[in-house]
Coordinates of C-alpha atoms in Angstrom, one line a residue:
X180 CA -33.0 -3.6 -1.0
X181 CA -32.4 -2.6 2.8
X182 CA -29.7 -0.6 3.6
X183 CA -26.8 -3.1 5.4
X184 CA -26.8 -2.4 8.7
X185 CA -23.4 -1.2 10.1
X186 CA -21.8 -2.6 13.5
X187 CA -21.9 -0.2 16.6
X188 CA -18.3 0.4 16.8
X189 CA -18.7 1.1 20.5
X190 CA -20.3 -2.1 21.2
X191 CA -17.6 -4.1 22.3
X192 CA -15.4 -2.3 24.9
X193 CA -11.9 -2.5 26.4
X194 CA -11.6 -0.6 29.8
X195 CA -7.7 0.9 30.7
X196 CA -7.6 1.8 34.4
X197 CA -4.7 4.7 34.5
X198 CA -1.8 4.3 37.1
X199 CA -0.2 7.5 35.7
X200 CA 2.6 5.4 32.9
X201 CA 4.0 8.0 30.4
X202 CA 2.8 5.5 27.8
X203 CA -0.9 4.9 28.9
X204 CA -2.1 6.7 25.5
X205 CA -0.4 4.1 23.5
X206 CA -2.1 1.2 24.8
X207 CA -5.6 3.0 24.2
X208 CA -3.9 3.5 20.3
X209 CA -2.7 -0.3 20.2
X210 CA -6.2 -1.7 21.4
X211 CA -7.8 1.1 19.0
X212 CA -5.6 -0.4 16.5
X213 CA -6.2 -3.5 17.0
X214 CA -9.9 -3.0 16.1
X215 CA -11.5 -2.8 19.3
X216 CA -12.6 0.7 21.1
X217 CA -11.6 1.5 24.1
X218 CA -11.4 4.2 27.0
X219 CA -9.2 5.3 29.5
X220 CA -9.9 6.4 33.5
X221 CA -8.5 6.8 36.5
X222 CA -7.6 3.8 38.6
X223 CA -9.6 5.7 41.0
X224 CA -12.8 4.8 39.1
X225 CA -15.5 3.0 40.9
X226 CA -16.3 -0.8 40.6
X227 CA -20.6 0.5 40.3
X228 CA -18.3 2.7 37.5
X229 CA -16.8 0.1 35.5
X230 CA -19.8 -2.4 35.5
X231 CA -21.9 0.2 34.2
X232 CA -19.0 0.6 31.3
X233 CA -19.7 -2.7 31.1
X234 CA -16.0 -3.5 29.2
X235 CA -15.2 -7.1 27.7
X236 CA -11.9 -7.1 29.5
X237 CA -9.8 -4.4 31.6
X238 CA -6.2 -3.6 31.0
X239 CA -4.3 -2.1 34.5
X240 CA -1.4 0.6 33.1
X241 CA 1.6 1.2 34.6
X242 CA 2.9 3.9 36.9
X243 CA 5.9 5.8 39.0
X244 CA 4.5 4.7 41.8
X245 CA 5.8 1.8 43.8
X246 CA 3.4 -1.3 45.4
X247 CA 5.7 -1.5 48.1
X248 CA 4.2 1.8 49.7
X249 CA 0.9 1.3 51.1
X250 CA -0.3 4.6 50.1
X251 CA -0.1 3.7 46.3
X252 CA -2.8 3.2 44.0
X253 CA -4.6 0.1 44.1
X254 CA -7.1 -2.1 41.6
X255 CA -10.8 -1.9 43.0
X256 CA -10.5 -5.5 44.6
X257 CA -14.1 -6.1 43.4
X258 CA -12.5 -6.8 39.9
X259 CA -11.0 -10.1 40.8
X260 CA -13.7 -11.9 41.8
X261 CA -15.7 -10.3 38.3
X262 CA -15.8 -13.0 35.5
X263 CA -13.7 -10.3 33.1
X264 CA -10.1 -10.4 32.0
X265 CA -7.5 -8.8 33.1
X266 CA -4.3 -7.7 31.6
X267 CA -1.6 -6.0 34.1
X268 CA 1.6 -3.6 32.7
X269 CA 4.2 -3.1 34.9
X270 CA 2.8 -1.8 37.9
X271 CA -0.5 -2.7 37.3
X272 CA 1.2 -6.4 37.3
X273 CA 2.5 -5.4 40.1
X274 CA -0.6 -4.3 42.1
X275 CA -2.6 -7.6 40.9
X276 CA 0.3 -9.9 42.2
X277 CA 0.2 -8.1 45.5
X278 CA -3.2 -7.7 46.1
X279 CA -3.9 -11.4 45.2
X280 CA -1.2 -12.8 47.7
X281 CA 1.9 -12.2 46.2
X282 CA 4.6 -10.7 46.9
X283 CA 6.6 -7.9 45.6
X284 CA 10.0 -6.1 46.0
X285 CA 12.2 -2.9 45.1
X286 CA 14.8 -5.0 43.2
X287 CA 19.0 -4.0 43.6
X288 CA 19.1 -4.9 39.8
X289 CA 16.2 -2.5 38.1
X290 CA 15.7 -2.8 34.1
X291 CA 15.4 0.1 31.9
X292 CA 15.3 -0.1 28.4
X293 CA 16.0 -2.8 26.4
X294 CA 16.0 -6.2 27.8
X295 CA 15.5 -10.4 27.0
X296 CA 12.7 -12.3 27.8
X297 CA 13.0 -16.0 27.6
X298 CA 9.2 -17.6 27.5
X299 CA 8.7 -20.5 29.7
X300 CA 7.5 -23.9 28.8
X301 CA 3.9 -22.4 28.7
X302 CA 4.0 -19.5 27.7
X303 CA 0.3 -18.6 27.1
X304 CA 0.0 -15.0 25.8
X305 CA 3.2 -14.8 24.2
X306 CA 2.9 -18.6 22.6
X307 CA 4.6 -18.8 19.3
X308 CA 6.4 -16.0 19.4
X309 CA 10.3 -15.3 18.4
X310 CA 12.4 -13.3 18.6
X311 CA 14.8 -13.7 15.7
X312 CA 12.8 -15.8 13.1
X313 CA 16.5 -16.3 11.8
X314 CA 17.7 -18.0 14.2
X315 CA 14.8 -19.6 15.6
X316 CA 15.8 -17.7 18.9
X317 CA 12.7 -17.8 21.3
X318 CA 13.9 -15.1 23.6
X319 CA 12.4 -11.7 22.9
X320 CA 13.3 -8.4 22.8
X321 CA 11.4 -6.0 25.4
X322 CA 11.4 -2.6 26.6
X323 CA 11.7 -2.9 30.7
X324 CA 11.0 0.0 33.2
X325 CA 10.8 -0.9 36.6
X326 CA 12.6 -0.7 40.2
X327 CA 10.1 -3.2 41.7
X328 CA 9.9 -6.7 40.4
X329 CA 7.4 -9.7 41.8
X330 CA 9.1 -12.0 44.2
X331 CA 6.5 -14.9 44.6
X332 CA 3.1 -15.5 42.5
X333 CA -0.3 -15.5 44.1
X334 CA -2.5 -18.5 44.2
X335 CA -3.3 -20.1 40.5
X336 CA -0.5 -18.3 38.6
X337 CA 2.5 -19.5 35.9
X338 CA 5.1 -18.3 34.5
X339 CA 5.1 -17.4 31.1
X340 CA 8.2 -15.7 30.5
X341 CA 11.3 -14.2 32.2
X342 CA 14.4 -12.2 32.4
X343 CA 17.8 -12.6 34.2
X344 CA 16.3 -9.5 36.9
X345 CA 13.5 -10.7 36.1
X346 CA 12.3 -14.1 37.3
X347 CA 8.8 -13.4 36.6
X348 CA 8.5 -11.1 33.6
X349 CA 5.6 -12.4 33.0
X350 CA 2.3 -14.3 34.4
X351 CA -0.7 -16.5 33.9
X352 CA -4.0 -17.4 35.8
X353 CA -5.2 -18.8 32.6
X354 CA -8.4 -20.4 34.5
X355 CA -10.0 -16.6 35.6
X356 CA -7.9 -15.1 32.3
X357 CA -5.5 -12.7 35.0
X358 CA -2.5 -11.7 32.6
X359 CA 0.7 -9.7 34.1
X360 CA 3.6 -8.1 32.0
X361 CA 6.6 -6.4 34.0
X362 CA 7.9 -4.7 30.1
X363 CA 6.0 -2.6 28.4
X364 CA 4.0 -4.0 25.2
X365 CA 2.7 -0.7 24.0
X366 CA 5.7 0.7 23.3
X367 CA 7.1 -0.2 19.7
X368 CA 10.7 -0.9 21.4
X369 CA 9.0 -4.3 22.4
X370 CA 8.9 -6.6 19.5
X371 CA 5.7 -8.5 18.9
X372 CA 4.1 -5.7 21.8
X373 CA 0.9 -5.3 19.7
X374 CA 0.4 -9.1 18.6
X375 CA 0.4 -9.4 22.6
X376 CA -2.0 -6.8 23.0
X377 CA -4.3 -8.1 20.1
X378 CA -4.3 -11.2 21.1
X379 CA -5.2 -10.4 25.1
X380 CA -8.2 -8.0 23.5
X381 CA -9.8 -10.2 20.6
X382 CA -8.7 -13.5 21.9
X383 CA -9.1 -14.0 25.7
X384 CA -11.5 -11.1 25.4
X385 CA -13.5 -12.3 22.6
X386 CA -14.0 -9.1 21.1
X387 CA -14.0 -8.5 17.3
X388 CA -12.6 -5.6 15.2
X389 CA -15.8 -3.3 14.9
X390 CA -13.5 -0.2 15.7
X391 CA -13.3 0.4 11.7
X392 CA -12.9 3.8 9.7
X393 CA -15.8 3.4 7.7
X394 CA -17.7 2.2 11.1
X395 CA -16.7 5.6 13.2
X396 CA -17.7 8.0 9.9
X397 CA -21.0 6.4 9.6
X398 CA -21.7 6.4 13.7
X399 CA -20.2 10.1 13.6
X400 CA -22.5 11.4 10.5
X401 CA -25.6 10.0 12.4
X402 CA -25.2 10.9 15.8
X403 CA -24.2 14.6 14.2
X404 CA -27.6 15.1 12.5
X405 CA -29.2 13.6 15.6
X406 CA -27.4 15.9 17.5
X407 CA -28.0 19.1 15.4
X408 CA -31.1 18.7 13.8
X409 CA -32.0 21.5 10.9
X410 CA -29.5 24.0 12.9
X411 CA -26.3 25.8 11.8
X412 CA -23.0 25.0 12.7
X413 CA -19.9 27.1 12.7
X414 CA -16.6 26.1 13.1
X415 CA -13.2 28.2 13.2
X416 CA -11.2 26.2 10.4
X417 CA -7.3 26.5 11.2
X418 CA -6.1 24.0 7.9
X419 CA -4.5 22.2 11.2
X420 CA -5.5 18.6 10.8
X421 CA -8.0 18.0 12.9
X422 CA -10.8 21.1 12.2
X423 CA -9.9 20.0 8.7
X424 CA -11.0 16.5 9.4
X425 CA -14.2 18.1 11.4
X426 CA -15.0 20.2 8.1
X427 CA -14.9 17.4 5.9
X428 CA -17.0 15.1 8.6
X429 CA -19.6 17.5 9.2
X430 CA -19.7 18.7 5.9
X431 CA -21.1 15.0 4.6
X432 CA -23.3 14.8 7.9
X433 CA -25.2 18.3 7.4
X434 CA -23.9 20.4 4.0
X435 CA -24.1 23.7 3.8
X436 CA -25.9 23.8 7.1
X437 CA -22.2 24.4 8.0
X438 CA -20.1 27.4 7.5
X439 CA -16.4 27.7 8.1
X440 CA -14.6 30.9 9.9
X441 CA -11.2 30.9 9.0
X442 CA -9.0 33.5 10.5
X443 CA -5.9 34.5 8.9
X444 CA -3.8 35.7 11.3
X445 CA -1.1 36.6 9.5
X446 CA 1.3 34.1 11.5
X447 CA 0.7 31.3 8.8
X448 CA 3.1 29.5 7.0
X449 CA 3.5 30.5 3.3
X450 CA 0.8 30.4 1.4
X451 CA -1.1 28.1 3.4
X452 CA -4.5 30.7 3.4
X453 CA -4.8 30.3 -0.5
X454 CA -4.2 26.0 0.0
X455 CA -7.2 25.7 2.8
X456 CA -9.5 28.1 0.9
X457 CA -8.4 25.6 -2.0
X458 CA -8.9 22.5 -0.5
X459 CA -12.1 23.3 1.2
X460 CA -13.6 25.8 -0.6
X461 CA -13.4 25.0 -4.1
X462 CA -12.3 21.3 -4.3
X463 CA -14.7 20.3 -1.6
X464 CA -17.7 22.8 -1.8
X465 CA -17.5 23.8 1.9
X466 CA -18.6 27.2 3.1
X467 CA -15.6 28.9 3.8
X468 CA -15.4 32.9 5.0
X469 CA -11.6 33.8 4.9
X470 CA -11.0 37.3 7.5
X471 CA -7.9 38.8 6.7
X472 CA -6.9 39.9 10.4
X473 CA -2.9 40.4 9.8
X474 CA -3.0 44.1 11.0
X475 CA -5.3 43.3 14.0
X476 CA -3.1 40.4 15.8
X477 CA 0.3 42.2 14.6
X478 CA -0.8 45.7 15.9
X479 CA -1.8 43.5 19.6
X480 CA 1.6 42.1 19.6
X481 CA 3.7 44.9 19.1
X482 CA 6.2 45.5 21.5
X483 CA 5.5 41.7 23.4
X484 CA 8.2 39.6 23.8
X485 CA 7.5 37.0 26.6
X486 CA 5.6 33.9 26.0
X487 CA 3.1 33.5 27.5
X488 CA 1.7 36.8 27.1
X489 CA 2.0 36.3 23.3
X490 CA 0.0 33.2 22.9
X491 CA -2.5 35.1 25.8
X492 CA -2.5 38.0 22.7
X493 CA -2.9 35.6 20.0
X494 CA -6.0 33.3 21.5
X495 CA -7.8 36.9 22.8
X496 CA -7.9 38.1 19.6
X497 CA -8.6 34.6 17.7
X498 CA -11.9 34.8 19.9
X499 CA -12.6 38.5 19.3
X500 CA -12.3 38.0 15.8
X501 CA -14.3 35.1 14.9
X502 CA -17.3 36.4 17.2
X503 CA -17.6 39.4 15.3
X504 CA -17.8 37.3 12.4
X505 CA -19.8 34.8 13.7
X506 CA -22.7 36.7 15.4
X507 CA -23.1 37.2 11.0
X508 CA -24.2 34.1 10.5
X509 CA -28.3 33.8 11.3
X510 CA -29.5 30.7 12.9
X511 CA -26.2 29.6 13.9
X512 CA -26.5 27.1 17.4
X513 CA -23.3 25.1 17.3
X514 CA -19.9 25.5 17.7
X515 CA -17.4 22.7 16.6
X516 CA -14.3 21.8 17.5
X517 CA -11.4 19.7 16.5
X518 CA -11.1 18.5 20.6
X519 CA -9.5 15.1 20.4
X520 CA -9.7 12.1 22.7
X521 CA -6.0 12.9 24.4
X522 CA -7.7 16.2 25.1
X523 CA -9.9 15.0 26.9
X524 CA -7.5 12.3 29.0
X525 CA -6.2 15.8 30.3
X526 CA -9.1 17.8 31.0
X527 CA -10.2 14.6 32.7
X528 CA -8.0 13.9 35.4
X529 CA -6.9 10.7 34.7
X530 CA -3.6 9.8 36.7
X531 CA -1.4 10.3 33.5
X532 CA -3.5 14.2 33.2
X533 CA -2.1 15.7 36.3
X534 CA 1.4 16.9 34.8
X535 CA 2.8 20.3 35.6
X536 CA 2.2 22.9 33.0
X537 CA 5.2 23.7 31.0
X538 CA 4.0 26.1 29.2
X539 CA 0.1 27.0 27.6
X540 CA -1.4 24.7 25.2
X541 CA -0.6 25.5 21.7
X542 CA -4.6 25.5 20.7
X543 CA -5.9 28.9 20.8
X544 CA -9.6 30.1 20.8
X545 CA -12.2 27.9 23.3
X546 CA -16.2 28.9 23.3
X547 CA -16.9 32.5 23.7
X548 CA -19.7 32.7 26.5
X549 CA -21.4 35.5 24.8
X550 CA -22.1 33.7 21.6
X551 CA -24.8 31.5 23.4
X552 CA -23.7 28.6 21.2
X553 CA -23.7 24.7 21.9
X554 CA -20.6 22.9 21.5
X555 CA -20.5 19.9 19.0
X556 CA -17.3 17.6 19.1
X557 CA -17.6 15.2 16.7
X558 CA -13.3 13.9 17.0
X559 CA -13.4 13.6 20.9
X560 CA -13.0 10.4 21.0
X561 CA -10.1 9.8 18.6
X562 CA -6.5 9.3 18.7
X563 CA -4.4 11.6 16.8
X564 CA -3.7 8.5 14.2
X565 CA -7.5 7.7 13.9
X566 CA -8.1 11.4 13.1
X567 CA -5.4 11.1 10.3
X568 CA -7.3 8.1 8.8
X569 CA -10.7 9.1 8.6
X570 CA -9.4 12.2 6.8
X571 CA -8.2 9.7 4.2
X572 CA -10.8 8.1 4.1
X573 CA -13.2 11.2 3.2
X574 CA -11.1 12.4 0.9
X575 CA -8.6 14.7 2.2
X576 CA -5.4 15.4 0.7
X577 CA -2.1 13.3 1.8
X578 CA -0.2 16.2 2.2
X579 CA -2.8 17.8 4.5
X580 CA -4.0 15.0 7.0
X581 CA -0.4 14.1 7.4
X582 CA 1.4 17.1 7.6
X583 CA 3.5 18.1 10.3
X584 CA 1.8 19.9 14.0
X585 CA 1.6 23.1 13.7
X586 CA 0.9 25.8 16.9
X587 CA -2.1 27.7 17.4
X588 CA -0.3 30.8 17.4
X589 CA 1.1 29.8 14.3
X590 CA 4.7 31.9 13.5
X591 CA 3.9 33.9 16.7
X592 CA 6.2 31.4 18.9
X593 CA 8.7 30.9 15.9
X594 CA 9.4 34.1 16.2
X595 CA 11.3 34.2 19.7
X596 CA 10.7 37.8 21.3
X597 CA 8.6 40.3 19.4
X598 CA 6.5 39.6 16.3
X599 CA 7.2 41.9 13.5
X600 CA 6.0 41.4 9.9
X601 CA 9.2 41.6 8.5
X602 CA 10.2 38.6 11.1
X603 CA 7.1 36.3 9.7
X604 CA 7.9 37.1 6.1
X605 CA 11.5 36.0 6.2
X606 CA 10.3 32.7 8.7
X607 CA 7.7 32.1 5.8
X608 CA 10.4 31.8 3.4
X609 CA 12.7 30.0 4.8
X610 CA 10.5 27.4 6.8
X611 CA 9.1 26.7 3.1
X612 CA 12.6 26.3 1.7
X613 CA 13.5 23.8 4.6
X614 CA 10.2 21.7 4.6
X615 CA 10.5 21.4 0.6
X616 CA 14.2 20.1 0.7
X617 CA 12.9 17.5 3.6
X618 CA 10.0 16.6 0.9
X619 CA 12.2 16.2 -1.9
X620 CA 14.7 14.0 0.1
X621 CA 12.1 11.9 1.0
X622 CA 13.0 13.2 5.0
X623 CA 9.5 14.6 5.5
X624 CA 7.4 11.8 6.2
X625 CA 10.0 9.8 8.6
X626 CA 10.2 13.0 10.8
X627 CA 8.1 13.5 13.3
X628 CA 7.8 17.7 13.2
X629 CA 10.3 20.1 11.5
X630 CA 9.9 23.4 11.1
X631 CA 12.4 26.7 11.3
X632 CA 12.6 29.3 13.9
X633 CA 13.4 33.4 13.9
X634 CA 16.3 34.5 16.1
X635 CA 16.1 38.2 16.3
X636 CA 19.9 38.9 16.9
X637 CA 22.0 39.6 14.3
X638 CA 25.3 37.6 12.9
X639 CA 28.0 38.6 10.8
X640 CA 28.1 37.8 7.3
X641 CA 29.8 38.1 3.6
X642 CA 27.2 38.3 1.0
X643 CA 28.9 38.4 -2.3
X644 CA 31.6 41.0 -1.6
X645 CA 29.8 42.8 1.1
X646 CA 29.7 42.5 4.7
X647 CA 26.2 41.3 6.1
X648 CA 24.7 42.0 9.6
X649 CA 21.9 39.9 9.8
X650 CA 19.4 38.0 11.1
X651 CA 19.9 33.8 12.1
X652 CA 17.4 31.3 11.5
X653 CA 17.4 28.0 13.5
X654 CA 15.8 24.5 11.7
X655 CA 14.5 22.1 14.3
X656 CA 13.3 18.0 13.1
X657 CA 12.4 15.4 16.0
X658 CA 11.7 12.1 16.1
X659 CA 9.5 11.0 18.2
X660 CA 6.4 8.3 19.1
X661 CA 4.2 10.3 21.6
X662 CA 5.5 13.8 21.7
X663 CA 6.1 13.6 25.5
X664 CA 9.9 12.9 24.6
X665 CA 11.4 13.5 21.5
X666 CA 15.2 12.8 19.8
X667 CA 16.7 15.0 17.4
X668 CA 16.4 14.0 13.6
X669 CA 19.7 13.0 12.0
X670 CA 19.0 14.6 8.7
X671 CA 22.4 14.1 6.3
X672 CA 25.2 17.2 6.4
X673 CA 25.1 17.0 2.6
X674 CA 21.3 18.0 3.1
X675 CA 21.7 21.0 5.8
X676 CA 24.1 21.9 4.0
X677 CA 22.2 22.7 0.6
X678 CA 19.2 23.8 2.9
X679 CA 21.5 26.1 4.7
X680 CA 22.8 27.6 1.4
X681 CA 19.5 28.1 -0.5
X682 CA 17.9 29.6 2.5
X683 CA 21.0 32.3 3.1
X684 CA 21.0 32.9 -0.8
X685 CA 17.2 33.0 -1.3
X686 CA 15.8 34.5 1.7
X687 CA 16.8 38.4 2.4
X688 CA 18.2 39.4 5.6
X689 CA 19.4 36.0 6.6
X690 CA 23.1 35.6 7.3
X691 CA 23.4 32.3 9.2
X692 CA 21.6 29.2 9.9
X693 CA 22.1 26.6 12.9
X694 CA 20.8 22.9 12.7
X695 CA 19.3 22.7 17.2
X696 CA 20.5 19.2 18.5
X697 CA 18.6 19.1 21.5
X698 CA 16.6 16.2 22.9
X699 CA 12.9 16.6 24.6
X700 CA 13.9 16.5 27.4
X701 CA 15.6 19.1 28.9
X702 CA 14.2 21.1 26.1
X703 CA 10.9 21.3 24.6
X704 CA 10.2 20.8 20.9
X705 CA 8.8 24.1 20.2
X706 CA 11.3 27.1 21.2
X707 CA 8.8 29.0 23.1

């Protein structure tokens, strides 16, 4: 019997052209989600560019920018006389409307947040949608953010839908398929925001959902062994989700042609060296070499408070390491790496890639020159979320693929000022304590990132009948949808409360603990 062949997941395409909108990732996740691949570039990509992407439709994002400016970011005008569909967000409604005839104007009322959408008497792309099945109300709940707003249609467009500020919220050409959306669809604020994006990408694009798990595993597997042949591959295993889901990929493309350098650095969270060399090792038959490095990285830190200097410690000596150990391995040509599609966004240059650098990136290591290796990146084109289910799929623990992010430099910016040993063994403790309370209260999974943090000043305390001196330790849980901004969790008092107690009464040399309240932004998620 022939083997069934399996659809190119690639083969049917959806192009986002990047204005610089905060939320520009999430409509590459909601097409991704809704089946179909897709990419996203600069608005400044050429037209020769885009045909020879060749996409069944184009989605324009939003951006800060405003249309009324003519210095702003345009669409290539060759796209509107191309026989593709077009799908405009916010400003890129904007710049279609205006570059088509229209007209467009900073508005005295502008919408952020939340705001009602009533749907017109043809509404098109939003037909038969409500939104309170209830009540049978057809207006629908949006999330708005905009200054500008379109004052007169071009030539060939309806309304589909609008708001009080709003009097064209959204737009139809339904003859050449030209779409416009002043709210945002991507974001999961907007009700029905994905049906309208699923519908404008396998409906009036045509395209069908070939952008599959099982579809990207087997494309993966096969263009890895293309790639590397009968050569060896190393990767530096971290247990952080995606070099896990790398090890498990390339270890069902290519076997024991791969071998795994894990480095313990000794800023790990407890016990987590014995659960990779667990998972991978001995449940999973990968080739695993674990290097105890504790003394090295602690003995380069000593004495290092800022920063930046320690994650500069922390990734010099992550690649010092693992080339010692991998210029041991014989035949060795590759170098993976977890990279991810957002990754690349950056590195890129889209629009939504040129933000100021707060602070390093948490990933440490990169590809030592002197190792002469090629680099294989099998995840580059995945979302965070399509990472997470592929490692399902292959087999990976729950409690691994969906686990909470975790730094490069591990406890090493938990620990604010200098790393000691005796500052990462009481952080091990009681980050374990508070993560285990947030399992067992079923907080875990419905928070976005938690973890605890060392404060190396010391705070009054009574243990039994004795007066304490010692140190504080601070518990941080967000909520958020695309780490760029970020609420605090509310977790229950009754549940800080018994996490306080348990961590003050099981971990030595704690005499306080503080619950931090603050949103991303001003501050950042991580404390350093």
């Amino acid at each position: 019997m022939a083997a069934a062949v399996v659809p190119d997941p690639h083969a049917e395409r959806i192009l986002i052209l990047d204005f610089g909108s905060q939320y520009t990732q999430l409509i590459g996740r909601a097409v991704r989600e809704a089946g179909v691949y897709c990419e996203i570039h600069s608005c400044e990509m050429s037209f020769a560019r885009i045909c020879a992407f060749n996409p069944a439709g184009v989605i324009l994002s939003g951006g800060p920018d405003t249309v009324t400016e003519e210095a702003t970011d345009r669409a290539p005008l060759e796209l509107f006389d191309w026989d593709r569909p077009l799908l405009g967000i916010c400003y890129g409604m904007q710049a279609m409307a205006a570059q088509l005839g229209g007209a467009v104007e900073t508005s005295d009322h502008r919408e952020y947040g939340f705001a009602r959408i009533t749907p017109s008497s043809t509404p098109g792309l939003l037909r038969e949608l409500r939104g309170d099945e209830a009540t049978s109300n057809s207006a629908l709940e949006v999330w708005m953010s905009h200054g500008d707003r379109v004052t007169s249609l071009p030539e060939g467009f309806s309304v589909m839908a609008a708001s009080p500020n709003a009097p064209f919220a959204a737009i139809a050409d339904e003859r050449r398929r030209f779409y416009g959306l002043q709210f945002h669809p991507e974001v999961t604020h907007t009700i029905h925001g994905r049906e309208i994006l699923s519908r404008f990408v396998r409906q009036i694009c045509g395209c069908s959902a070939q952008w599959t798990s099982e579809n990207i595993i087997h494309t993966i597997t096969e263009d890895v062994r293309d790639q590397v042949g009968t050569d060896q591959v190393i990767l530096g295993l971290s247990g952080g989700v995606d070099s896990s889901v790398v090890a498990a990929l390339l270890h069902r493309a290519i076997g024991n042609q791969l071998t795994c350098i894990f480095v313990d650095n000794g800023l790990l969270r407890l016990n987590e060296g014995d659960e990779v060399m667990a998972t991978f090792s001995k449940h999973l038959g990968v080739r695993v070499m674990r290097i105890d490095a504790e003394a090295r990285f602690l003995d380069a830190l000593c004495g290092v408070a800022d920063p930046e200097e320690k994650r500069k410690i922390i990734g010099r000596v992550f690649i010092d390491v693992f080339q010692d150990e991998a210029k041991k391995i014989a035949g060795s040509r590759w170098l993976a790496q977890g990279t991810i599609y957002p990754d690349v966004i950056e590195s890129a240059g889209t629009k939504s890639g040129k933000a100021k650098v707060i602070k390093s990136h948490h990933n440490v290591g990169g590809l030592p020159e002197s190792l002469h290796l090629s680099l294989l990146e099998p995840l580059k084109e995945l979302f965070k979320d399509e990472v997470r289910r592929i490692g399902i799929e292959l087999g990976l623990p729950r409690e691994l693929v969906f686990r909470h992010p975790f730094p490069g430099p591990g406890l090493g910016v938990r620990i604010l000022g200098e790393v000691r040993k005796e500052y990462a063994d009481i952080l091990r403790q009681a980050d374990a304590i508070y993560l285990e309370e947030l399992h067992r209260n079923d907080l875990y999974d419905e928070t976005s990132q938690a973890f605890a943090v060392f404060l190396p000043v010391r705070s009054v305390g009574v243990v039994g009948d004795n007066r304490a001196y010692e140190y504080v330790i601070a518990l941080r849980a967000v909520e958020t949808i695309d780490f760029m901004t970020a609420n605090w969790k509310h977790i229950p008092y009754d549940v800080l409360a018994h996490i306080s107690t348990r961590i003050i009464n099981e971990v030595r040399g704690i005499s306080r603990v503080t619950y931090d309240i603050s949103g991303k932004p001003p501050a950042t998620i991580e404390w350093e």
